GROMACS .gro file of C-alpha atoms in nm:
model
  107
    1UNK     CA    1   2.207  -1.738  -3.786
    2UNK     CA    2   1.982  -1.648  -3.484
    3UNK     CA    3   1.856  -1.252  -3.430
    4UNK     CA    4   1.902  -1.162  -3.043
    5UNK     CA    5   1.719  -0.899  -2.926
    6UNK     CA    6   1.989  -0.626  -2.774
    7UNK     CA    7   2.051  -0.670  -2.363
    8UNK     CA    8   1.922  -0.312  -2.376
    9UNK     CA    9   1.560  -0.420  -2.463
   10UNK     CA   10   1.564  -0.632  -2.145
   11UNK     CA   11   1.695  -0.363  -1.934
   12UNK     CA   12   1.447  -0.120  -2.024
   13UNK     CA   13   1.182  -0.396  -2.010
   14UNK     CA   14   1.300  -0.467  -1.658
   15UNK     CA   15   1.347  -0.119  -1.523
   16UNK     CA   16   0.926  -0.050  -1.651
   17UNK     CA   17   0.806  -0.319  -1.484
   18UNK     CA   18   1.038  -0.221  -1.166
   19UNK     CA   19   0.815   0.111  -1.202
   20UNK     CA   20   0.519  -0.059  -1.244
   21UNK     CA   21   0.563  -0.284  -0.962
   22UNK     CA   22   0.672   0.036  -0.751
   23UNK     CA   23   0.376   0.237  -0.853
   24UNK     CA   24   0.155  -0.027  -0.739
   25UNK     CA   25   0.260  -0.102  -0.467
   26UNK     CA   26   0.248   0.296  -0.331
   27UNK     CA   27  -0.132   0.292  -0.452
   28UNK     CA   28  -0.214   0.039  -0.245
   29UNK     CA   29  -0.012   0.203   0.048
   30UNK     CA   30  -0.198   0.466  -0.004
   31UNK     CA   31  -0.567   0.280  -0.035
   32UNK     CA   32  -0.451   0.203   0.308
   33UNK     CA   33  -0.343   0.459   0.508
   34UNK     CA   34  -0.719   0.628   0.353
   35UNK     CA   35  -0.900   0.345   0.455
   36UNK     CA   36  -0.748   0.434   0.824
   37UNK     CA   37  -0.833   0.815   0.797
   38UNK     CA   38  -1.156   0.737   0.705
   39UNK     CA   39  -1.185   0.528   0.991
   40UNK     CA   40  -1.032   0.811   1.182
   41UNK     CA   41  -1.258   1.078   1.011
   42UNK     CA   42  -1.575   0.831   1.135
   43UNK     CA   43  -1.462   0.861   1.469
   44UNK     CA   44  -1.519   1.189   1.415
   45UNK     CA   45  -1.872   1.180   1.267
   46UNK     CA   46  -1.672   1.281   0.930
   47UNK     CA   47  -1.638   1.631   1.089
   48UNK     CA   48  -1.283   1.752   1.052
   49UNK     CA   49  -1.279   1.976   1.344
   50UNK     CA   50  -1.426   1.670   1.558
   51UNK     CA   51  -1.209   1.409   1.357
   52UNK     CA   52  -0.894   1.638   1.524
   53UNK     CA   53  -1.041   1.681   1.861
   54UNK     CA   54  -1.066   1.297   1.892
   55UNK     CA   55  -0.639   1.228   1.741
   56UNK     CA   56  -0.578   1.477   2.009
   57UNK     CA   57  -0.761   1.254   2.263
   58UNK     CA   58  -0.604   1.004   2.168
   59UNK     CA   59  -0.231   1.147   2.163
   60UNK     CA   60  -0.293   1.263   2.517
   61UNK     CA   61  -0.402   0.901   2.589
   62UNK     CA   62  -0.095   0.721   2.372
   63UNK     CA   63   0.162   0.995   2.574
   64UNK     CA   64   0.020   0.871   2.916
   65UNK     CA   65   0.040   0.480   2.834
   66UNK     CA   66   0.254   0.231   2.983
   67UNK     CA   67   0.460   0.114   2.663
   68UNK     CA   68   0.282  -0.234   2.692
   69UNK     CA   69  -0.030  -0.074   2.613
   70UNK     CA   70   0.164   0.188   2.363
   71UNK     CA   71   0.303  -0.166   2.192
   72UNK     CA   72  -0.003  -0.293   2.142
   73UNK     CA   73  -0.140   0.037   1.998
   74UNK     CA   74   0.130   0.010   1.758
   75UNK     CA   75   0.092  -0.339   1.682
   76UNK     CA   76  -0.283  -0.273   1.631
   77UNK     CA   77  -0.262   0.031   1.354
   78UNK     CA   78   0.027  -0.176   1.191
   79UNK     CA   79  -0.173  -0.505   1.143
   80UNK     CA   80  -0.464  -0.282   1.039
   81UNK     CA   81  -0.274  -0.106   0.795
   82UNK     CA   82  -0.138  -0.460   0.699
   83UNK     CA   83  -0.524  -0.539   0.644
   84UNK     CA   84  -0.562  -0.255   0.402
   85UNK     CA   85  -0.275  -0.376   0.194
   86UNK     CA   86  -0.331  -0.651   0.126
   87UNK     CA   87  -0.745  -0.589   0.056
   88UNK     CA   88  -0.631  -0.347  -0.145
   89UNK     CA   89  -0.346  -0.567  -0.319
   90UNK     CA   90  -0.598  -0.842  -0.356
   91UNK     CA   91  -0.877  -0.615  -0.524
   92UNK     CA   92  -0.575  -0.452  -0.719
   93UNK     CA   93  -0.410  -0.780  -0.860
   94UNK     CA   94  -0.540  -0.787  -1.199
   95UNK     CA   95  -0.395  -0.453  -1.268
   96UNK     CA   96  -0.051  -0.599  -1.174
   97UNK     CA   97  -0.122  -0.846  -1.381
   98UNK     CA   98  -0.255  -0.686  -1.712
   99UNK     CA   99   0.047  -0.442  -1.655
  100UNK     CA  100   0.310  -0.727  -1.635
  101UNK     CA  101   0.178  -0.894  -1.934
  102UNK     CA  102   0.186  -0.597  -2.150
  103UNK     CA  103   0.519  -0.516  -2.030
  104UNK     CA  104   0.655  -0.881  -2.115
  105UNK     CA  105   0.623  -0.792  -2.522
  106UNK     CA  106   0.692  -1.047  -2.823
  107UNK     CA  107   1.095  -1.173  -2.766
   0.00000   0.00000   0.00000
């Protein structure tokens, strides 16, 4: 006669690492939209006032583009956002992993 552990076990076990996975994944969202701002805020000689006075520039700028340029803005801030991801994913992965492997457990 085999022991089984209860299909509750594995539900919890899932739904943790679901929140692990989650919570990783938003820190390294995060990691990346800061790496932008502090690209932003070096625009800005990491002055806040002058950090604002150059995003307003630049809104004035973005407002007055033809949308090919506008695309390519876009397309610009969302690969260099992708960038920062995945840096931050691949500096971040043994977390992940030391995370996944506790929450795996004895069976």
């Amino acid at each position: 006669m085999s022991v089984t552990v209860p299909a509750r076990l594995y539900v919890g076990r899932h739904l943790a690492n679901g929140l692990r996975l989650v919570g990783w994944l938003a820190v390294n969202a995060l990691v990346a939209l800061g790496a932008i701002a502090s690209g932003v805020l070096a625009l800005g000689n990491f002055c806040l006032g002058d950090a604002m006075a150059q995003l307003g520039n630049l809104a004035m700028r973005f407002a007055a583009a033809p949308a090919e340029a506008r695309h390519s803005f876009t397309v610009l801030l969302s690969l260099t956002w992708s960038w920062g991801f995945c840096a931050a994913a691949f500096f971040r992965r043994g977390t992940i992993a030391r995370a996944w492997e506790r929450g795996r457990g004895a069976v």
